[in-house]
Short mmCIF file of C-alpha atoms in Angstrom, two decimals:
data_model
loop_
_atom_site.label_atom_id
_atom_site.label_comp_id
_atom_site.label_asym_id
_atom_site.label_seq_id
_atom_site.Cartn_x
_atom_site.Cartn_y
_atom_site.Cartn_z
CA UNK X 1 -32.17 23.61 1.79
CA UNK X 2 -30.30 26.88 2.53
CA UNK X 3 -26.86 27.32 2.68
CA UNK X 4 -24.33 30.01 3.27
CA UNK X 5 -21.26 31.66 5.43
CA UNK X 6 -21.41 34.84 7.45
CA UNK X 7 -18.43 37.02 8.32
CA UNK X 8 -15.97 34.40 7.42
CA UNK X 9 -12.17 35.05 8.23
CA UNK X 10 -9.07 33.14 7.82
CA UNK X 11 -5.80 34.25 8.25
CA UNK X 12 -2.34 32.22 8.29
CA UNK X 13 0.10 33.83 10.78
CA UNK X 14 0.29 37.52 10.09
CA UNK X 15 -1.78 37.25 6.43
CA UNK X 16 -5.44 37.22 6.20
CA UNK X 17 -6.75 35.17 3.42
CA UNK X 18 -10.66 35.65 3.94
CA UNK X 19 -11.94 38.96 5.83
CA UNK X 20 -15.97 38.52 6.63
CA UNK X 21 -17.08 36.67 3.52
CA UNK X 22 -20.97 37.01 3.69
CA UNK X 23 -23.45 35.02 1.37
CA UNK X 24 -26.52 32.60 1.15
CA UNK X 25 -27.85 30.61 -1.57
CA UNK X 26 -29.76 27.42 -1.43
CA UNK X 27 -30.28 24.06 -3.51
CA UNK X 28 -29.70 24.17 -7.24
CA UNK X 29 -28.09 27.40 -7.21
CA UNK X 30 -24.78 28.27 -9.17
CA UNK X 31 -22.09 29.97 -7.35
CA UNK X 32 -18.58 31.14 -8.75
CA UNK X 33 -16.50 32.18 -6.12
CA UNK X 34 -13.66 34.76 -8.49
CA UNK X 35 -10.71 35.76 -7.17
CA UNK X 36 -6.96 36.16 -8.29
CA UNK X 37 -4.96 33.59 -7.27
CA UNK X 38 -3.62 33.58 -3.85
CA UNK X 39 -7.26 35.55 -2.99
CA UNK X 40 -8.79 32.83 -1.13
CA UNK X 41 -10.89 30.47 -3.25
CA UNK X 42 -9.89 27.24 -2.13
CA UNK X 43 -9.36 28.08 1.61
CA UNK X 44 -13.11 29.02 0.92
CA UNK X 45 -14.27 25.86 -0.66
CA UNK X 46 -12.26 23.98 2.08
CA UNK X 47 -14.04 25.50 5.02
CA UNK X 48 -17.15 24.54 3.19
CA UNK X 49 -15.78 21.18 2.79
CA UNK X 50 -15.39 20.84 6.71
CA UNK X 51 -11.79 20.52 5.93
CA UNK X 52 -10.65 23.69 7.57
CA UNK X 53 -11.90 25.82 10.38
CA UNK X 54 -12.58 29.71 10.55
CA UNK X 55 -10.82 31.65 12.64
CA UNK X 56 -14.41 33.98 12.84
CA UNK X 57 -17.97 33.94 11.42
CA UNK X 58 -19.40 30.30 10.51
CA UNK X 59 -20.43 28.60 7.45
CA UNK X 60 -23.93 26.58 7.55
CA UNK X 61 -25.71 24.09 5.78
CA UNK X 62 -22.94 22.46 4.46
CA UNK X 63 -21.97 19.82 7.81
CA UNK X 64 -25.14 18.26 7.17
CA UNK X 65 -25.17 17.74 3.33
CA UNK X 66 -23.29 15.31 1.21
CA UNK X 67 -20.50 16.82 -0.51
CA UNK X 68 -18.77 15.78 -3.72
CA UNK X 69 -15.52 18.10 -4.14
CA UNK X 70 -13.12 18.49 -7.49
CA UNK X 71 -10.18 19.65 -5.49
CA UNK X 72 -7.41 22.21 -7.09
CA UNK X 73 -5.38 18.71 -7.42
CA UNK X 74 -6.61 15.71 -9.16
CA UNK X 75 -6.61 13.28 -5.73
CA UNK X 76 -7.20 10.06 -7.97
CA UNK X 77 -6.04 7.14 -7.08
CA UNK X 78 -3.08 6.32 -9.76
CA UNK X 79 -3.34 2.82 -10.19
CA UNK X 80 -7.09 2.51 -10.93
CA UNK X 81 -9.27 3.55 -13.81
CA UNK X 82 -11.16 6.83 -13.60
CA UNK X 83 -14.34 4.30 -13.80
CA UNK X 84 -12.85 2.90 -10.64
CA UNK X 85 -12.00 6.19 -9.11
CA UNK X 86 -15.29 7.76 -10.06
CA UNK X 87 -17.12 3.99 -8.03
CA UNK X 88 -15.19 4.10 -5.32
CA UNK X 89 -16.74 7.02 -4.15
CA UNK X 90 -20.28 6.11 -4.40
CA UNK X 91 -21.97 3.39 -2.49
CA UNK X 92 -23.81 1.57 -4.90
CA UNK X 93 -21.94 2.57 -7.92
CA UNK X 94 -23.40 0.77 -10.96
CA UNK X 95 -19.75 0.62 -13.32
CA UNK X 96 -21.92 0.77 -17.15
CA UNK X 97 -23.54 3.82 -16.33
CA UNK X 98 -20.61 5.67 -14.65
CA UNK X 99 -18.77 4.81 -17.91
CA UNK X 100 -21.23 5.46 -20.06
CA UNK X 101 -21.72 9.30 -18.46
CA UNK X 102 -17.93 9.65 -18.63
CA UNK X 103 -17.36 9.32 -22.27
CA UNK X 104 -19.04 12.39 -22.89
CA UNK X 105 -16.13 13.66 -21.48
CA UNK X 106 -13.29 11.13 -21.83
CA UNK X 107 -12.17 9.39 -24.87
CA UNK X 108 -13.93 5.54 -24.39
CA UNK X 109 -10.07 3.46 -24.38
CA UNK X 110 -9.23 5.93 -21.56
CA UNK X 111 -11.98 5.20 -19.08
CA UNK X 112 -10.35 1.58 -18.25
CA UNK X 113 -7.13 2.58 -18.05
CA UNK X 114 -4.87 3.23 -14.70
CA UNK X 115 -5.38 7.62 -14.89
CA UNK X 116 -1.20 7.54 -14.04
CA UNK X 117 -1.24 6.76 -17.57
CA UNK X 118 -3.97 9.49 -18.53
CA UNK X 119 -2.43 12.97 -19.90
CA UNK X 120 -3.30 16.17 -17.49
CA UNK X 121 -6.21 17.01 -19.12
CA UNK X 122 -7.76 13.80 -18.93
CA UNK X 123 -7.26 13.40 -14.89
CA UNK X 124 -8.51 16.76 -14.44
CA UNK X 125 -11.96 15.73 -16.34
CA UNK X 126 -11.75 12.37 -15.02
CA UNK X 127 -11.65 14.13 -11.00
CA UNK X 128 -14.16 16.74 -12.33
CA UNK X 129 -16.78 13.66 -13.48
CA UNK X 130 -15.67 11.79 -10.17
CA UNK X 131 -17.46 14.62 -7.86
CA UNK X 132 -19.93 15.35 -10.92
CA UNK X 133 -21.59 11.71 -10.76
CA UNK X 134 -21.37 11.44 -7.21
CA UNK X 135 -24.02 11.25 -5.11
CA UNK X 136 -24.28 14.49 -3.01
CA UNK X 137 -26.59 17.42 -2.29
CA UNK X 138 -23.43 20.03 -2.83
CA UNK X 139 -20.62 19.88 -5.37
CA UNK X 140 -17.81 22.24 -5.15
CA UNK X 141 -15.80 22.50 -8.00
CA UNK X 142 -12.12 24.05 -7.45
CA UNK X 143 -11.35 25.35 -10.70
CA UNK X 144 -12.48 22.55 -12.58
CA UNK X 145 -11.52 24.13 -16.11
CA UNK X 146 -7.80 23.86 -15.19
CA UNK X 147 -5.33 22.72 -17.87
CA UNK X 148 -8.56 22.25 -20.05
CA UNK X 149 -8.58 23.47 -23.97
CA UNK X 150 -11.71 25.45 -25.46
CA UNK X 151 -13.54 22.51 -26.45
CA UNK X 152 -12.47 20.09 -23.60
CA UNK X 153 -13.98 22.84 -21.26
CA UNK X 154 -16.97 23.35 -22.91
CA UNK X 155 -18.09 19.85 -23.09
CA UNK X 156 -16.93 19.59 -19.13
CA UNK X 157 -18.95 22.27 -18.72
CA UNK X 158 -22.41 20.77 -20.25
CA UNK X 159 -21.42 17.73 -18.48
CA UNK X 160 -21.57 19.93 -14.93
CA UNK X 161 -24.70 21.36 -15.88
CA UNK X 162 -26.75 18.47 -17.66
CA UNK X 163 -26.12 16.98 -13.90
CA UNK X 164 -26.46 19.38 -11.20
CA UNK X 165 -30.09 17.95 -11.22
CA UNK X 166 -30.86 20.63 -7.73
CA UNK X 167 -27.07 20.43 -6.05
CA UNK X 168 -26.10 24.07 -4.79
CA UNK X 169 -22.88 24.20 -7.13
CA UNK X 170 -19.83 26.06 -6.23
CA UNK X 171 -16.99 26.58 -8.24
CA UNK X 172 -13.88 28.58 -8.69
CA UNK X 173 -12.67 30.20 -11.33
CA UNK X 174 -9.29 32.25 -12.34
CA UNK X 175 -11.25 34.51 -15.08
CA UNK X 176 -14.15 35.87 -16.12
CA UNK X 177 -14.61 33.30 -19.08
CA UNK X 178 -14.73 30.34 -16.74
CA UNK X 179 -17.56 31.90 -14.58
CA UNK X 180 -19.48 32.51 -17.75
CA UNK X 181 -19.30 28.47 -18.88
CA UNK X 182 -21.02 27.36 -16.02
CA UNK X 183 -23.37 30.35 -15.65
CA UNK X 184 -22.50 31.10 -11.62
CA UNK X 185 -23.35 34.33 -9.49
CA UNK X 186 -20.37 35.59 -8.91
CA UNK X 187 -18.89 35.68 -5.51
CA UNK X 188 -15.84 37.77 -5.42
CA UNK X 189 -13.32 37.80 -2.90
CA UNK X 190 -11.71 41.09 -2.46
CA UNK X 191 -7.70 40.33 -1.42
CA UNK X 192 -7.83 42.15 2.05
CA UNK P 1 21.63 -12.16 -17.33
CA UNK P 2 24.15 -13.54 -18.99
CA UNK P 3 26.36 -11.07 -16.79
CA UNK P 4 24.48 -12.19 -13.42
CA UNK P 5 25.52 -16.13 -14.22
CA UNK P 6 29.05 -15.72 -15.35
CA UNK P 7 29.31 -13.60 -11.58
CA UNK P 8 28.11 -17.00 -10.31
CA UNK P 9 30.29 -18.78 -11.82
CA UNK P 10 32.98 -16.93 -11.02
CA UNK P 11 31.99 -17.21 -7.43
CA UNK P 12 31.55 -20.90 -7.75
CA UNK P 13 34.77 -21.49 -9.35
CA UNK P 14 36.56 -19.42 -6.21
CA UNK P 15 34.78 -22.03 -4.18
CA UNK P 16 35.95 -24.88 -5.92
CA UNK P 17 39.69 -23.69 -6.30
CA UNK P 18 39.33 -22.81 -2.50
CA UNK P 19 38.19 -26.00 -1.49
CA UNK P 20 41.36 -27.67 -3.58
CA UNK P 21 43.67 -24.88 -2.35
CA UNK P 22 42.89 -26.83 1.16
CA UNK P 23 42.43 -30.09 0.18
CA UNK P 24 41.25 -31.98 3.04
CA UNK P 25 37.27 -32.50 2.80
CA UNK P 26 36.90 -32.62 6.67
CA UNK P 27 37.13 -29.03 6.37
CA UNK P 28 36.16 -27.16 2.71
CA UNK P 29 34.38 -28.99 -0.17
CA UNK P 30 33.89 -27.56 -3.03
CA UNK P 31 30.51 -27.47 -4.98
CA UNK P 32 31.34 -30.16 -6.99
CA UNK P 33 31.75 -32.53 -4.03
CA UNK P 34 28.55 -30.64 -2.20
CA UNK P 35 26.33 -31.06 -5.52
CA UNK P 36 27.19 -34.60 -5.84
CA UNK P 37 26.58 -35.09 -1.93
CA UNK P 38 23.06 -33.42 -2.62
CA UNK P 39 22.00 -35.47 -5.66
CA UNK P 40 22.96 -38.72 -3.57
CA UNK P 41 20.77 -36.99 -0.94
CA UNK P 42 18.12 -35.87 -3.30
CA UNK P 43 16.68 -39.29 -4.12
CA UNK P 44 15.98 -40.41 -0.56
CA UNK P 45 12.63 -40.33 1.02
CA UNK P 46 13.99 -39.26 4.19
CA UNK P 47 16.16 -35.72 2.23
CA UNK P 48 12.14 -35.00 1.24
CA UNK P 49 10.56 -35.52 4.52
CA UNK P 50 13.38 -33.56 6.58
CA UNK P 51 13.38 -30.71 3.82
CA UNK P 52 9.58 -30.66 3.33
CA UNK P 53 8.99 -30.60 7.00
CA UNK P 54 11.60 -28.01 7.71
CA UNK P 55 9.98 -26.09 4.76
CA UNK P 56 6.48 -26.51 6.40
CA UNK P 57 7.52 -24.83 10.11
CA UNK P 58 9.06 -22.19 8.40
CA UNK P 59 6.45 -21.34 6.37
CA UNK P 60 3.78 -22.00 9.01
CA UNK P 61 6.21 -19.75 11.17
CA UNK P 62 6.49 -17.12 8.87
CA UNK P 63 2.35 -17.15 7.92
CA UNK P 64 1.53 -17.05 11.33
CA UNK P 65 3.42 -13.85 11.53
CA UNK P 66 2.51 -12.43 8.71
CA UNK P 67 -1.23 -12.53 9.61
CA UNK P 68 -0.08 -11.11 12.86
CA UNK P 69 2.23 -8.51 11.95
CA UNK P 70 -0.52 -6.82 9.38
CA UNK P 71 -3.44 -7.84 11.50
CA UNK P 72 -2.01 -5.60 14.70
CA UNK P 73 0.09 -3.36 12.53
CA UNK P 74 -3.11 -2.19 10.75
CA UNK P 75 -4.47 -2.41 14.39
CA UNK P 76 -1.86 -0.18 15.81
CA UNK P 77 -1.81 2.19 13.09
CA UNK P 78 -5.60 3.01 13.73
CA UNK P 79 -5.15 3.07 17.38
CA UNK P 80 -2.26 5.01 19.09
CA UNK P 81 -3.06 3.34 22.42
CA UNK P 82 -2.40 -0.31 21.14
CA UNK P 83 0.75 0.73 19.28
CA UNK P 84 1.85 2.30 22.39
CA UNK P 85 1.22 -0.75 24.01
CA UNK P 86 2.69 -2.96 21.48
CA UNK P 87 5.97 -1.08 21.37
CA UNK P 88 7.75 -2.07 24.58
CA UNK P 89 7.09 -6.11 23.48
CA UNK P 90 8.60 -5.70 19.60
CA UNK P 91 11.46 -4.02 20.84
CA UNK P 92 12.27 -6.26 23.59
CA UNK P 93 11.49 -9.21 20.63
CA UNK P 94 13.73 -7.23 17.91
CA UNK P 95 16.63 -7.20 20.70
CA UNK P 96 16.95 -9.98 22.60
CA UNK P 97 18.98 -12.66 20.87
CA UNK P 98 17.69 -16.07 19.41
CA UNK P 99 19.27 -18.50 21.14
CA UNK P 100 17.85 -16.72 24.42
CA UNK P 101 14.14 -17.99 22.83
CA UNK P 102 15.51 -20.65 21.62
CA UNK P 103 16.38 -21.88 24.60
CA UNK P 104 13.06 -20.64 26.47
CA UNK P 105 10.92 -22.27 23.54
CA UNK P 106 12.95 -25.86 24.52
CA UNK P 107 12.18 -25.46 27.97
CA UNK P 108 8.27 -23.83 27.57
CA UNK P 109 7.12 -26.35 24.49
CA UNK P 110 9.66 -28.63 23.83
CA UNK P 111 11.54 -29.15 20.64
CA UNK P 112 8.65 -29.97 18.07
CA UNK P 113 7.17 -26.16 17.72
CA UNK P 114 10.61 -24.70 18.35
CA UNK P 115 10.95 -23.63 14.43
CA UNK P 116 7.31 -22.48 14.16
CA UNK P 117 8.07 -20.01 17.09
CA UNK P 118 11.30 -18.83 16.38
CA UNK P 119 10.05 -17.49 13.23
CA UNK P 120 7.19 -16.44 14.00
CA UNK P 121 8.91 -14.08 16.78
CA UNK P 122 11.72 -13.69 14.48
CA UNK P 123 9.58 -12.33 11.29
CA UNK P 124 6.76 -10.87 13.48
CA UNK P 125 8.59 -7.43 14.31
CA UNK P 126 9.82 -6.94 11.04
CA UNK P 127 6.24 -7.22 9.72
CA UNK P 128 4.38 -5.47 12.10
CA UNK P 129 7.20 -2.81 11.76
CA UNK P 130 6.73 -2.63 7.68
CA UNK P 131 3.18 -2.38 8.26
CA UNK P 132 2.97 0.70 10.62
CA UNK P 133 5.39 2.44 8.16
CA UNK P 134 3.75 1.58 4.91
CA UNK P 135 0.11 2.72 5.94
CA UNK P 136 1.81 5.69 7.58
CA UNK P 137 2.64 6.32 3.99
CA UNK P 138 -1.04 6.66 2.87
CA UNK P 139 -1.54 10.08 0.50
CA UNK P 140 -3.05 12.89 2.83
CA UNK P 141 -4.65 14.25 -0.13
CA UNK P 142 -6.34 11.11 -0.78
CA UNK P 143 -7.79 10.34 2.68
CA UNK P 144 -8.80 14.07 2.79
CA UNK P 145 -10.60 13.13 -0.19
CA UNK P 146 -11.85 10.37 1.08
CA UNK P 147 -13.55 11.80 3.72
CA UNK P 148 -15.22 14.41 1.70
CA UNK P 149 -16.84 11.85 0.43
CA UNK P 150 -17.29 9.77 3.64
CA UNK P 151 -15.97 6.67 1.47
CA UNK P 152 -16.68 3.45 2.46
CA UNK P 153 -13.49 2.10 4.75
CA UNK P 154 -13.25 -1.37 2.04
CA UNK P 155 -12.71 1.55 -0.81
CA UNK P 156 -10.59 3.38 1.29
CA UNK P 157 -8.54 0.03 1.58
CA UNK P 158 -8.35 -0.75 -2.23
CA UNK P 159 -7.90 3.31 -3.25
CA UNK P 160 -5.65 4.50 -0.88
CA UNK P 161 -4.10 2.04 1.80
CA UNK P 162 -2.98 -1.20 -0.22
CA UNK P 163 -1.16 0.72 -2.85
CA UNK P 164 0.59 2.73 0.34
CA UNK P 165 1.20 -0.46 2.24
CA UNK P 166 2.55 -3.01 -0.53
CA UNK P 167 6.14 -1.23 -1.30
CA UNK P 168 6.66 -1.24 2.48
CA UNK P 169 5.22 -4.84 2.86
CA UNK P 170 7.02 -6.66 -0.35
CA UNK P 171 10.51 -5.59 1.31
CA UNK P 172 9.42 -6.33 5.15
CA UNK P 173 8.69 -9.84 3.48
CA UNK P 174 11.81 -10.23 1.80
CA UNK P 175 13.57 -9.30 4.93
CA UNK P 176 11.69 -11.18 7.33
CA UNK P 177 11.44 -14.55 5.19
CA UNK P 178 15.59 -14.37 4.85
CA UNK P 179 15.56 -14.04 8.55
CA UNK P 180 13.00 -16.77 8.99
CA UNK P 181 15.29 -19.56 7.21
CA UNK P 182 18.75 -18.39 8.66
CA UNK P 183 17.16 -18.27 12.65
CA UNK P 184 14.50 -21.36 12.04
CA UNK P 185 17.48 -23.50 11.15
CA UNK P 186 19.64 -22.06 13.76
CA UNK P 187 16.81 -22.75 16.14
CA UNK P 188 16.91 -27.02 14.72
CA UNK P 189 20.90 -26.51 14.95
CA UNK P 190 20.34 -26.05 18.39
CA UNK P 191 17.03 -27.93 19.53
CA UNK P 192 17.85 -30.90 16.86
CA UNK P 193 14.06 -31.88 16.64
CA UNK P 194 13.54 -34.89 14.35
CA UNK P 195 13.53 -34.78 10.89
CA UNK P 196 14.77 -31.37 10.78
CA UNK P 197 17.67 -29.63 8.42
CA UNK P 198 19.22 -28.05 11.59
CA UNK P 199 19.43 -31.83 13.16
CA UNK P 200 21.09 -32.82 9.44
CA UNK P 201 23.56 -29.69 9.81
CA UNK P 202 24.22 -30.78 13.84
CA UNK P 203 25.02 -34.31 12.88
CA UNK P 204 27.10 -33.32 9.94
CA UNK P 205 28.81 -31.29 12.38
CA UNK P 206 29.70 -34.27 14.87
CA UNK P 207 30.60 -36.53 12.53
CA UNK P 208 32.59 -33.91 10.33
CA UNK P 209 30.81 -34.46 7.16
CA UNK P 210 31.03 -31.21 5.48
CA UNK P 211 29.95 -32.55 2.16
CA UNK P 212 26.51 -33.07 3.70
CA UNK P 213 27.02 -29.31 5.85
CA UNK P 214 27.48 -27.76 2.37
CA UNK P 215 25.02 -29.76 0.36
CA UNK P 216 22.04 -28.77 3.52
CA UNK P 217 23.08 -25.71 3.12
CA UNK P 218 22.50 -25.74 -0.67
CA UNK P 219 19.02 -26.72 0.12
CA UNK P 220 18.80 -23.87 2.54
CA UNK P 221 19.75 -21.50 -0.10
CA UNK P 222 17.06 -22.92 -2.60
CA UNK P 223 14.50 -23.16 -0.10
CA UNK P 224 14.73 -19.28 1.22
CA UNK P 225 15.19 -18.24 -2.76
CA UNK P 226 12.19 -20.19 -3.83
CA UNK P 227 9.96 -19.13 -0.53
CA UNK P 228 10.66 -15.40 -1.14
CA UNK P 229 10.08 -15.42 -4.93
CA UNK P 230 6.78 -17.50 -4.45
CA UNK P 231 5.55 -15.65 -1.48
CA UNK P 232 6.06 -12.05 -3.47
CA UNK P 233 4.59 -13.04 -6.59
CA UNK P 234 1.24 -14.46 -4.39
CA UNK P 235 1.58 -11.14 -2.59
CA UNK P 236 1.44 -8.86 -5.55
CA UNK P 237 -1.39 -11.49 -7.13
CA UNK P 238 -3.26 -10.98 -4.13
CA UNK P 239 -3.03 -7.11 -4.05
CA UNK P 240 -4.33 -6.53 -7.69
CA UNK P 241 -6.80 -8.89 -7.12
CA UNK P 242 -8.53 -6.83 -3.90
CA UNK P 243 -7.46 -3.55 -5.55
CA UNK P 244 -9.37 -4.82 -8.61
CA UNK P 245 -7.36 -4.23 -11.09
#
């Protein structure tokens, strides 16, 4: 399956926040889209997502896959577990094995507990593992190392990659460290 | 606690020294005279049967509109075109004063579904109202989410919708089950149907027994208290149960 955007643009009122983003890549590929912040990245990932629209060029491939997204924000649901949040999103979630995957990432007590209750670091891996173990032919991933500590991000990040399994992966990332964790092309958006 | 029942006391005792203050029964009696009036009551079949099947239209009443005031609320919130079309009818019901039902119930259906009816129009805009609001309130973060990831509308309920909705809904139901006693018994005050506290309160009336006015309305009290606490605590059950946790 190929994917990709051509001559993308976005602009909001008088500021343009994408100016003719070209690229392709196709299934199983690893793309990190760099840029400082304010540069673009997640107006990027959310045109992919079908949640915004260019105002020029087109994105393709995407409208007819099934997308998993880690958005900048955690979107879980406070009141239920991160096993909860993580099966509500798939439609034949089997609960053992979505726990089971998650503790290589989350502390075992913390997987049955409401995330409201669940320090920063913990939501972020528990939204990260939501998008990670569902089922979907794309994942983007907006900066899914956010708030994380050295080790915390390099155990999210074998987690990403022990189960990309063939998803085209796109994430975002602040620095040049974070691209490196997840081995991505890098994509960089030049400010305009 | 301690603080909330010495406030109640305090209250009662104004009652009571009221009530003496006046000293003629056919006009105040104090809680004393209306507790003792209610215990006399209390152990008669018929105090059960008017009270329980007060209780019953009330409640029926109130379900019925509860089932009615999600069921289209939800409706309405999904469809623009039905709450548009809704809108014109709950205002009208909000405005237009009981006793004008009342009396249109007495003529249309006679007095034996008169409570049931009242409170069901009486509760049924308050509920419907709640509704609209409270799923209105559903996270647009979430539902962006959950359309990412095309989530099944039952998960959208659980995740995202019943924790929105159940603030809104656990005060529409206090509100509306309040209402429900005062305007189903001022509905039986005015339609007397048999075996009925507002028949009770309209012959204590005539025959100027205010003992028994005071003790009914004792029961009143107790009943909308124990209705709203037992109706909340099912509602909350009920909402961790079918969010599952």
């Amino acid at each position: 399956m190929d994917y990709g955007c051509e001559n993308l643009q976005k602009r909001y009122g008088d500021r343009t926040v994408l100016d003719g983003v070209t690229f392709a890549c196709k299934a199983g590929d690893r793309i990190c889209i760099a840029a400082p912040s304010g540069g673009g990245k997640t107006t990027l990932l959310r045109i992919l997502a079908g949640l915004e629209y260019p105002d020029g060029g087109s994105a393709h491939g995407f409208g007819g896959a099934r997308l998993a997204v880690a958005f900048q924000e955690d979107r879980l649901c406070e009141h239920l577990s991160a096993v909860t949040n993580a099966a509500l999103v798939q439609a034949h979630p089997d609960r053992e094995a979505i726990a089971e995957a998650m503790h290589e990432i989350l502390p075992r007590p913390s997987l049955h507990q409401p995330v409201r209750e669940l320090s920063g670091g913990m939501r972020r891996r528990a939204a990260v593992a939501r998008a990670v173990l569902a089922e979907s032919d794309v994942l983007l991933l907006d900066e899914p190392f956010a708030g994380l500590d050295g080790e915390s991000r390099e155990r999210t990040a074998r987690f990403i990659l022990n189960r990309q399994r063939g998803r085209l992966l796109i994430f975002t990332a602040h620095a040049a460290g974070e691209a490196a964790l997840l081995d991505g092309a890098a994509l960089s958006l030049t400010t305009p | 606690m301690k603080c909330k029942a010495l406030i109640i006391f305090l209250w009662l005792a104004a009652w009571q020294a009221a009530a003496w203050a006046v000293g003629r029964s056919v006009i105040l009696v104090g809680p004393l005279e209306a507790g003792e009036t209610l215990l006399r009551m209390a152990v008669t079949a018929e105090f059960w049967r008017t009270a329980t099947l007060t209780a019953a239209r009330i409640g029926g009443g109130f379900l019925l509109a509860f089932c009615a005031g999600v069921g289209l609320g939800a409706a309405a919130r999904r469809w623009q075109l039905l709450q548009d079309i809704l809108a014109p009818a709950v205002s009208a019901v909000k405005s237009v004063p009981v006793a004008c039902f009342v009396i249109l119930v007495l003529v249309w259906l006679g007095s034996g579904r008169l409570t049931l009816v009242i409170v069901f129009l009486i509760a049924f805009p308050v509920l419907y109202l709640q509704t609209l609001e409270g799923l209105g309130r559903a996270d647009g973060q979430l539902l962006e989410m959950a359309q990412v990831f095309c989530m099944k509308p039952w998960s959208r309920v659980r995740g995202i919708y019943l924790p929105a909705l159940l603030p809104s809904l656990e005060s529409g139901c206090s509100l509306a089950l309040g209402l429900s006693w005062k305007s189903g018994v001022a509905a039986e005050v005015i339609g007397t149907p048999l075996h009925s506290i507002g028949q009770e309160l309209y012959f204590a009336k005539i025959y100027l027994e205010m003992d028994r006015l005071f003790a009914w309305t004792l029961v009143i009290l107790a009943g909308s208290f124990l209705f709203e606490r037992g109706f909340l605590w099912l509602l909350r059950r009920c909402a961790r149960a079918l969010e599952g946790t």
